[in-house]
Amino acid sequence: PPAPRLASTSSTVTGGAAAGGGFFDLPPPVDSSSSTYALKPIPSPPPPAADPSTDSAREPKRMRTGGGSTSSSSSSSSSLDGGRTRSSVVEAAPPAAQASAGASGPAVPVVVVDTQEAGIRLVHALLACAEAVQQENFTAAEALVKQIPMLASSQGGAMRKVAAYFGEALARRVYRFRPAPDSSLLDAAFADLLHAHLYESCPYLKFAHFTANQAILEAFAGCRRVHVVDFGIKQGMQWPALLQALALRPGGPPSFRLTGVGPPQPDETDALQQVGWKLAQFAHTIRVDFQYRGLVAATLADLEPFMLQPDGEDTDDEPEVIAVNSVFELHRLLAQPGALEKVLGTVRAVRPRIVTVVEQEANHNSGSFLDRFTESLHYYSTMFDSLEGAGSGNSAAEASPAPAGGTDQV
């Protein structure tokens, strides 16, 4: 049997300039046998109580949907109840009325922050706090160090990170809190991970390794036995490129020997030996005769010339050509009186054909505290800006910089 008409329906009524008035057309009958949903009438809300005279006066206006040259749109709800029709119309208020209604409401405060001005104030606060620390005016320094986090929160990207690290360093000076260095296994492994991420995301180390390798490759031209002494081998990331370049050299690769110097590990593991195994596997893959020796030294001043000489006597007619490589290592000797002269004497004793030195042009280790602070602030701001520009994301940009006054990158 045909389904009964719905007891309640909702539709949109639009009146136009067509001849005749508009009509409410109910939707076509629905075959309930083909539907799995139970359709139930939705009761319409009761009409608000109003004056009968007013309601009767407005009734024709609400029900008229046709005629006239203009069109209007409204939302209408209609229900059939015993042959009687009850209708309610809700019309949207015009924009002017909404604007006037909103004007009478409470004002919403709008705070506009000038990030450029806040950045200038942030830099001035950092420098003023450093000057107060230098003058031992810790009352003023404490008041300034409390403003730095609020000013830093208005910044984004590199400036926010740099301000956070330098603000923390100043807070430690103000409150005289110097935590003991943690030399646990987790810290050593995390430092290696940060170094690997920095190498992948930052062009400075790659550029330093590329230029040093190019100079060493030119110095080794035509030599059959070569020896490289690396004062800071770390993960050995510099040498696969040189090994590959030597493997492609016309006439075949030379016999390559590498001596890597590194600090002792906190967990007493032989990290240098692990680096040597990886490089040996790579050299075997590209068919390069490779030898490796790892030297553990707390400082480069502990090295002696005989440690860098080959094992046994050199019976080959062709002598071994030596290259000494140092990437961001010699500046660490400035804090040790006489250490730099000792290392340079060791280098002269092995008589290398070439010495490649990569260092930064910065002055973080001399002058007053304010001078070193200012130099370090400019340095790390530039470093973090370059990392942000290189699209480092959350890997290397999150890597913690060295404390103010240290020099690790170029």
Short mmCIF file of C-alpha atoms in Angstrom, two decimals:
data_model
loop_
_atom_site.label_atom_id
_atom_site.label_comp_id
_atom_site.label_asym_id
_atom_site.label_seq_id
_atom_site.Cartn_x
_atom_site.Cartn_y
_atom_site.Cartn_z
CA PRO A 1 0.00 0.00 0.00
CA PRO A 2 1.27 3.59 -0.53
CA ALA A 3 2.96 5.17 2.44
CA PRO A 4 1.10 7.93 4.24
CA ARG A 5 2.22 11.51 3.88
CA LEU A 6 4.71 12.70 6.47
CA ALA A 7 3.17 14.55 9.31
CA SER A 8 5.96 17.13 9.35
CA THR A 9 8.21 18.48 6.68
CA SER A 10 10.65 21.30 6.19
CA SER A 11 11.15 23.22 2.99
CA THR A 12 12.38 26.51 1.63
CA VAL A 13 9.85 28.84 0.12
CA THR A 14 10.94 31.23 -2.58
CA GLY A 15 8.60 33.68 -4.20
CA GLY A 16 9.36 35.08 -7.62
CA ALA A 17 7.82 37.28 -10.28
CA ALA A 18 5.97 34.37 -11.89
CA ALA A 19 2.25 34.74 -12.33
CA GLY A 20 0.24 33.49 -9.45
CA GLY A 21 1.17 32.85 -5.87
CA GLY A 22 3.60 30.29 -4.45
CA PHE A 23 2.45 26.99 -3.00
CA PHE A 24 3.82 24.55 -0.44
CA ASP A 25 4.61 21.33 -2.29
CA LEU A 26 5.11 18.34 -0.07
CA PRO A 27 7.76 15.81 -1.14
CA PRO A 28 6.61 12.79 -3.13
CA PRO A 29 5.49 9.69 -1.29
CA VAL A 30 8.26 7.48 0.06
CA ASP A 31 8.11 3.71 -0.33
CA SER A 32 8.66 2.59 3.23
CA SER A 33 8.94 -1.04 2.15
CA SER A 34 12.31 -0.36 0.47
CA SER A 35 13.74 1.50 3.43
CA THR A 36 15.16 0.08 6.59
CA TYR A 37 14.79 3.29 8.51
CA ALA A 38 11.77 4.05 10.63
CA LEU A 39 10.60 7.55 9.78
CA LYS A 40 8.90 9.30 12.64
CA PRO A 41 7.32 12.71 12.68
CA ILE A 42 9.31 15.51 14.25
CA PRO A 43 7.03 17.70 16.33
CA SER A 44 7.31 21.37 15.59
CA PRO A 45 7.97 23.71 18.53
CA PRO A 46 4.90 25.42 19.97
CA PRO A 47 4.41 28.95 18.70
CA PRO A 48 5.22 31.75 21.12
CA ALA A 49 2.35 33.41 22.87
CA ALA A 50 1.41 36.60 21.11
CA ASP A 51 -1.35 39.10 20.92
CA PRO A 52 -4.21 37.66 18.78
CA SER A 53 -4.75 40.95 17.06
CA THR A 54 -1.08 41.29 16.21
CA ASP A 55 -0.88 37.68 15.04
CA SER A 56 -3.88 38.04 12.77
CA ALA A 57 -2.47 41.24 11.37
CA ARG A 58 0.86 39.67 10.54
CA GLU A 59 -0.52 36.35 9.26
CA PRO A 60 -1.06 37.41 5.65
CA LYS A 61 2.46 38.84 5.46
CA ARG A 62 4.03 35.64 6.65
CA MET A 63 2.10 33.38 4.30
CA ARG A 64 2.49 35.41 1.13
CA THR A 65 5.09 33.82 -1.11
CA GLY A 66 4.30 35.05 -4.59
CA GLY A 67 3.64 38.21 -6.53
CA GLY A 68 5.72 41.32 -6.79
CA SER A 69 8.89 42.02 -8.65
CA THR A 70 11.34 41.22 -5.86
CA SER A 71 12.27 37.85 -4.41
CA SER A 72 12.85 36.93 -0.80
CA SER A 73 14.03 33.80 0.97
CA SER A 74 13.00 32.48 4.35
CA SER A 75 12.95 29.20 6.25
CA SER A 76 9.50 27.81 6.91
CA SER A 77 8.25 24.88 8.95
CA SER A 78 4.80 23.49 8.25
CA SER A 79 2.77 20.72 9.85
CA LEU A 80 -0.58 19.20 9.03
CA ASP A 81 -2.85 18.62 11.98
CA GLY A 82 -6.39 17.55 11.20
CA GLY A 83 -6.67 19.60 8.03
CA ARG A 84 -5.48 22.76 9.74
CA THR A 85 -2.22 24.33 8.69
CA ARG A 86 0.13 25.91 11.21
CA SER A 87 3.12 27.76 9.89
CA SER A 88 6.02 29.67 11.43
CA VAL A 89 8.52 31.76 9.53
CA VAL A 90 12.00 32.74 10.74
CA GLU A 91 13.67 35.52 8.84
CA ALA A 92 17.32 36.46 9.18
CA ALA A 93 18.07 39.94 10.39
CA PRO A 94 19.73 42.20 7.83
CA PRO A 95 23.46 42.87 8.17
CA ALA A 96 22.84 46.40 9.35
CA ALA A 97 20.69 45.16 12.19
CA GLN A 98 23.32 42.58 13.19
CA ALA A 99 26.03 45.21 13.17
CA SER A 100 23.97 47.53 15.32
CA ALA A 101 23.19 44.70 17.71
CA GLY A 102 26.86 43.74 17.98
CA ALA A 103 27.90 47.32 18.59
CA SER A 104 25.88 47.43 21.77
CA GLY A 105 27.60 44.30 23.15
CA PRO A 106 30.82 44.23 25.20
CA ALA A 107 33.97 45.21 23.35
CA VAL A 108 36.49 42.42 22.76
CA PRO A 109 40.04 43.56 23.50
CA VAL A 110 42.50 43.05 20.66
CA VAL A 111 46.22 42.91 21.48
CA VAL A 112 48.57 43.66 18.63
CA VAL A 113 52.20 42.65 19.25
CA ASP A 114 54.94 44.21 17.17
CA THR A 115 57.35 41.28 16.90
CA GLN A 116 60.12 43.45 15.48
CA GLU A 117 59.96 45.87 18.38
CA ALA A 118 59.74 42.98 20.85
CA GLY A 119 62.81 41.41 19.21
CA ILE A 120 64.80 44.61 19.66
CA ARG A 121 63.72 44.83 23.29
CA LEU A 122 64.70 41.18 23.74
CA VAL A 123 68.23 41.76 22.47
CA HIS A 124 68.58 44.86 24.64
CA ALA A 125 67.35 42.93 27.68
CA LEU A 126 69.90 40.15 27.07
CA LEU A 127 72.78 42.59 26.71
CA ALA A 128 71.65 44.68 29.69
CA CYS A 129 71.38 41.55 31.83
CA ALA A 130 74.87 40.44 30.79
CA GLU A 131 76.23 43.89 31.67
CA ALA A 132 74.52 43.74 35.06
CA VAL A 133 76.05 40.31 35.70
CA GLN A 134 79.48 41.64 34.77
CA GLN A 135 79.04 44.51 37.23
CA GLU A 136 77.72 42.04 39.85
CA ASN A 137 74.47 44.01 40.06
CA PHE A 138 72.39 40.88 40.59
CA THR A 139 69.27 42.79 41.65
CA ALA A 140 68.97 44.45 38.26
CA ALA A 141 70.07 41.25 36.52
CA GLU A 142 67.33 39.27 38.26
CA ALA A 143 64.68 41.77 37.18
CA LEU A 144 65.91 41.58 33.59
CA VAL A 145 66.22 37.81 33.50
CA LYS A 146 62.56 37.53 34.43
CA GLN A 147 61.56 39.66 31.43
CA ILE A 148 63.52 37.61 28.91
CA PRO A 149 61.11 34.62 28.74
CA MET A 150 58.12 36.94 28.18
CA LEU A 151 59.90 38.83 25.40
CA ALA A 152 61.17 35.58 23.87
CA SER A 153 57.65 34.14 23.72
CA SER A 154 56.69 36.79 21.15
CA GLN A 155 59.42 35.61 18.79
CA GLY A 156 59.54 32.55 16.61
CA GLY A 157 62.07 30.28 15.04
CA ALA A 158 65.78 30.85 15.59
CA MET A 159 65.57 33.98 17.75
CA ARG A 160 63.27 32.31 20.23
CA LYS A 161 65.61 29.33 20.63
CA VAL A 162 68.74 31.46 20.98
CA ALA A 163 67.07 33.72 23.55
CA ALA A 164 65.89 30.71 25.53
CA TYR A 165 69.39 29.21 25.75
CA PHE A 166 71.11 32.50 26.58
CA GLY A 167 68.38 33.43 29.06
CA GLU A 168 68.90 30.12 30.83
CA ALA A 169 72.66 30.71 30.94
CA LEU A 170 72.13 34.18 32.45
CA ALA A 171 69.70 32.78 35.01
CA ARG A 172 72.34 30.30 36.13
CA ARG A 173 74.77 33.18 36.57
CA VAL A 174 72.25 35.26 38.49
CA TYR A 175 71.16 32.48 40.82
CA ARG A 176 74.68 31.00 40.89
CA PHE A 177 73.50 27.58 39.85
CA ARG A 178 76.19 25.53 38.14
CA PRO A 179 75.06 21.94 37.52
CA ALA A 180 77.69 19.26 37.47
CA PRO A 181 78.40 17.92 33.97
CA ASP A 182 76.66 14.64 33.31
CA SER A 183 78.94 12.15 31.61
CA SER A 184 76.57 9.21 31.45
CA LEU A 185 76.26 6.82 28.54
CA LEU A 186 73.02 8.44 27.41
CA ASP A 187 74.68 11.82 27.10
CA ALA A 188 77.55 10.43 25.01
CA ALA A 189 75.20 8.60 22.67
CA PHE A 190 72.93 11.64 22.44
CA ALA A 191 75.89 13.88 21.60
CA ASP A 192 76.84 11.56 18.74
CA LEU A 193 73.26 11.60 17.50
CA LEU A 194 73.14 15.40 17.59
CA HIS A 195 76.42 15.60 15.72
CA ALA A 196 75.09 13.28 13.00
CA HIS A 197 71.90 15.34 12.64
CA LEU A 198 73.89 18.58 12.52
CA TYR A 199 76.13 17.16 9.81
CA GLU A 200 73.15 16.20 7.67
CA SER A 201 71.25 19.46 8.07
CA CYS A 202 74.02 22.06 8.20
CA PRO A 203 76.31 22.86 5.25
CA TYR A 204 79.25 24.13 7.29
CA LEU A 205 80.84 20.82 8.27
CA LYS A 206 80.27 19.34 4.82
CA PHE A 207 81.89 22.35 3.18
CA ALA A 208 84.86 22.16 5.57
CA HIS A 209 85.35 18.46 4.84
CA PHE A 210 85.01 18.99 1.09
CA THR A 211 87.64 21.71 0.90
CA ALA A 212 90.05 19.81 3.17
CA ASN A 213 89.63 16.60 1.16
CA GLN A 214 90.24 18.45 -2.09
CA ALA A 215 93.51 19.86 -0.79
CA ILE A 216 94.62 16.45 0.52
CA LEU A 217 93.69 14.75 -2.76
CA GLU A 218 95.83 17.21 -4.71
CA ALA A 219 98.75 16.69 -2.30
CA PHE A 220 98.48 12.90 -2.74
CA ALA A 221 98.60 13.08 -6.54
CA GLY A 222 100.92 10.36 -7.90
CA CYS A 223 101.69 8.90 -4.43
CA ARG A 224 101.32 5.16 -3.86
CA ARG A 225 101.39 5.16 -0.05
CA VAL A 226 99.46 7.84 1.85
CA HIS A 227 98.79 8.42 5.52
CA VAL A 228 96.21 10.79 7.06
CA VAL A 229 96.32 11.83 10.72
CA ASP A 230 92.94 13.13 11.87
CA PHE A 231 93.04 15.08 15.14
CA GLY A 232 89.25 14.75 15.62
CA ILE A 233 87.83 11.78 13.78
CA LYS A 234 84.48 11.63 15.63
CA GLN A 235 82.20 9.44 13.43
CA GLY A 236 84.64 9.46 10.52
CA MET A 237 82.20 11.25 8.20
CA GLN A 238 84.95 13.07 6.33
CA TRP A 239 86.83 10.10 4.92
CA PRO A 240 84.42 8.02 2.77
CA ALA A 241 84.41 10.81 0.18
CA LEU A 242 88.23 10.89 0.10
CA LEU A 243 88.41 7.09 -0.15
CA GLN A 244 86.00 7.12 -3.07
CA ALA A 245 87.95 9.88 -4.82
CA LEU A 246 91.19 7.89 -4.42
CA ALA A 247 89.49 4.75 -5.73
CA LEU A 248 88.56 6.58 -8.95
CA ARG A 249 92.04 8.01 -9.45
CA PRO A 250 93.69 7.15 -12.78
CA GLY A 251 96.20 4.36 -12.28
CA GLY A 252 94.40 2.84 -9.32
CA PRO A 253 94.04 3.81 -5.68
CA PRO A 254 97.04 4.10 -3.34
CA SER A 255 97.55 2.25 -0.09
CA PHE A 256 95.65 4.35 2.46
CA ARG A 257 96.42 4.47 6.18
CA LEU A 258 94.33 6.50 8.64
CA THR A 259 95.16 7.43 12.22
CA GLY A 260 92.15 8.75 14.12
CA VAL A 261 92.44 10.64 17.41
CA GLY A 262 89.51 10.87 19.79
CA PRO A 263 88.71 11.44 23.47
CA PRO A 264 88.07 8.57 25.91
CA GLN A 265 84.46 7.44 26.14
CA PRO A 266 82.57 7.73 29.45
CA ASP A 267 81.38 4.13 29.17
CA GLU A 268 84.94 2.96 28.40
CA THR A 269 83.89 1.53 25.03
CA ASP A 270 86.22 1.59 22.05
CA ALA A 271 84.23 3.95 19.85
CA LEU A 272 87.27 4.64 17.65
CA GLN A 273 87.53 0.97 16.80
CA GLN A 274 83.89 0.91 15.69
CA VAL A 275 84.55 3.86 13.38
CA GLY A 276 87.54 1.99 11.96
CA TRP A 277 85.47 -1.12 11.24
CA LYS A 278 82.91 0.90 9.30
CA LEU A 279 85.57 2.65 7.24
CA ALA A 280 87.37 -0.65 6.59
CA GLN A 281 84.18 -2.22 5.27
CA PHE A 282 83.61 0.73 2.97
CA ALA A 283 87.21 0.63 1.71
CA HIS A 284 86.90 -3.11 1.04
CA THR A 285 83.76 -2.46 -1.01
CA ILE A 286 85.51 0.02 -3.30
CA ARG A 287 88.77 -2.04 -3.39
CA VAL A 288 91.10 0.30 -1.52
CA ASP A 289 93.99 -1.10 0.56
CA PHE A 290 93.11 0.38 3.96
CA GLN A 291 94.75 0.38 7.39
CA TYR A 292 93.44 2.08 10.49
CA ARG A 293 94.66 2.95 13.97
CA GLY A 294 92.71 4.70 16.72
CA LEU A 295 94.49 6.80 19.36
CA VAL A 296 92.62 7.71 22.54
CA ALA A 297 93.84 11.02 23.99
CA ALA A 298 92.15 13.33 26.48
CA THR A 299 93.88 16.26 24.77
CA LEU A 300 95.99 16.67 21.67
CA ALA A 301 98.89 17.74 23.86
CA ASP A 302 99.22 14.12 25.01
CA LEU A 303 100.30 13.00 21.52
CA GLU A 304 103.93 12.20 20.81
CA PRO A 305 105.61 11.99 17.39
CA PHE A 306 106.33 8.25 17.66
CA MET A 307 102.57 7.58 18.01
CA LEU A 308 102.00 8.87 14.50
CA GLN A 309 104.77 6.88 12.83
CA PRO A 310 104.01 3.59 11.00
CA ASP A 311 104.49 0.32 12.82
CA GLY A 312 107.86 -1.31 12.10
CA GLU A 313 110.48 -0.13 9.67
CA ASP A 314 109.60 1.32 6.31
CA THR A 315 111.22 -1.04 3.80
CA ASP A 316 109.41 0.26 0.74
CA ASP A 317 111.43 2.34 -1.68
CA GLU A 318 108.64 4.92 -1.89
CA PRO A 319 108.17 6.84 1.37
CA GLU A 320 104.78 7.36 2.95
CA VAL A 321 103.22 10.76 2.35
CA ILE A 322 101.55 12.20 5.46
CA ALA A 323 98.69 14.68 5.74
CA VAL A 324 97.56 16.14 9.08
CA ASN A 325 93.93 17.20 9.32
CA SER A 326 92.31 19.27 12.09
CA VAL A 327 88.70 20.44 11.92
CA PHE A 328 87.62 22.65 14.84
CA GLU A 329 90.15 21.11 17.23
CA LEU A 330 93.06 23.53 17.73
CA HIS A 331 91.00 26.26 19.41
CA ARG A 332 90.38 23.88 22.32
CA LEU A 333 94.08 24.12 23.16
CA LEU A 334 93.92 27.85 23.90
CA ALA A 335 92.74 27.20 27.45
CA GLN A 336 95.83 25.06 28.17
CA PRO A 337 99.07 27.03 28.48
CA GLY A 338 101.72 25.67 26.13
CA ALA A 339 99.42 23.01 24.65
CA LEU A 340 99.20 24.57 21.19
CA GLU A 341 102.97 24.89 20.90
CA LYS A 342 103.38 21.26 21.96
CA VAL A 343 100.97 20.03 19.29
CA LEU A 344 102.60 22.13 16.57
CA GLY A 345 105.98 20.64 17.52
CA THR A 346 104.53 17.14 17.16
CA VAL A 347 103.17 18.03 13.73
CA ARG A 348 106.56 19.32 12.57
CA ALA A 349 108.25 16.13 13.79
CA VAL A 350 106.21 13.89 11.46
CA ARG A 351 107.06 16.15 8.49
CA PRO A 352 103.70 16.12 6.70
CA ARG A 353 103.35 17.18 3.09
CA ILE A 354 100.16 19.10 3.88
CA VAL A 355 98.35 20.32 7.01
CA THR A 356 94.66 21.19 6.69
CA VAL A 357 93.21 23.31 9.45
CA VAL A 358 89.56 24.39 9.64
CA GLU A 359 88.70 26.90 12.35
CA GLN A 360 86.19 29.66 12.83
CA GLU A 361 86.78 33.36 12.80
CA ALA A 362 85.34 34.28 16.16
CA ASN A 363 86.59 35.60 19.47
CA HIS A 364 84.69 33.81 22.21
CA ASN A 365 87.61 33.15 24.55
CA SER A 366 89.01 36.59 25.31
CA GLY A 367 87.83 39.94 26.57
CA SER A 368 85.32 40.75 29.29
CA PHE A 369 82.24 38.71 30.03
CA LEU A 370 80.05 41.19 28.17
CA ASP A 371 82.32 41.09 25.10
CA ARG A 372 82.30 37.30 25.00
CA PHE A 373 78.54 37.24 25.58
CA THR A 374 77.90 39.69 22.73
CA GLU A 375 80.18 37.79 20.35
CA SER A 376 78.54 34.48 21.22
CA LEU A 377 75.04 35.93 20.85
CA HIS A 378 75.79 37.19 17.33
CA TYR A 379 77.51 33.93 16.45
CA TYR A 380 74.73 31.56 17.53
CA SER A 381 72.02 33.83 16.14
CA THR A 382 73.66 33.53 12.73
CA MET A 383 74.08 29.78 13.17
CA PHE A 384 70.45 29.18 14.08
CA ASP A 385 69.22 31.51 11.32
CA SER A 386 71.14 29.45 8.78
CA LEU A 387 69.70 26.23 10.16
CA GLU A 388 66.19 27.65 9.91
CA GLY A 389 66.88 28.80 6.35
CA ALA A 390 68.21 25.38 5.39
CA GLY A 391 64.91 23.81 6.39
CA SER A 392 66.36 21.80 9.28
CA GLY A 393 62.96 21.42 10.87
CA ASN A 394 62.94 19.79 14.34
CA SER A 395 66.10 17.70 13.96
CA ALA A 396 69.19 19.91 13.89
CA ALA A 397 67.59 23.26 14.90
CA GLU A 398 66.59 21.45 18.13
CA ALA A 399 70.19 20.51 18.82
CA SER A 400 71.49 22.36 21.85
CA PRO A 401 74.24 24.86 21.16
CA ALA A 402 77.44 24.86 23.15
CA PRO A 403 77.51 27.11 26.23
CA ALA A 404 78.21 30.78 25.70
CA GLY A 405 81.90 31.25 25.18
CA GLY A 406 82.44 27.89 23.46
CA THR A 407 83.32 27.46 19.80
CA ASP A 408 82.19 24.39 17.96
CA GLN A 409 81.00 25.39 14.49
CA VAL A 410 82.21 27.76 11.80
#
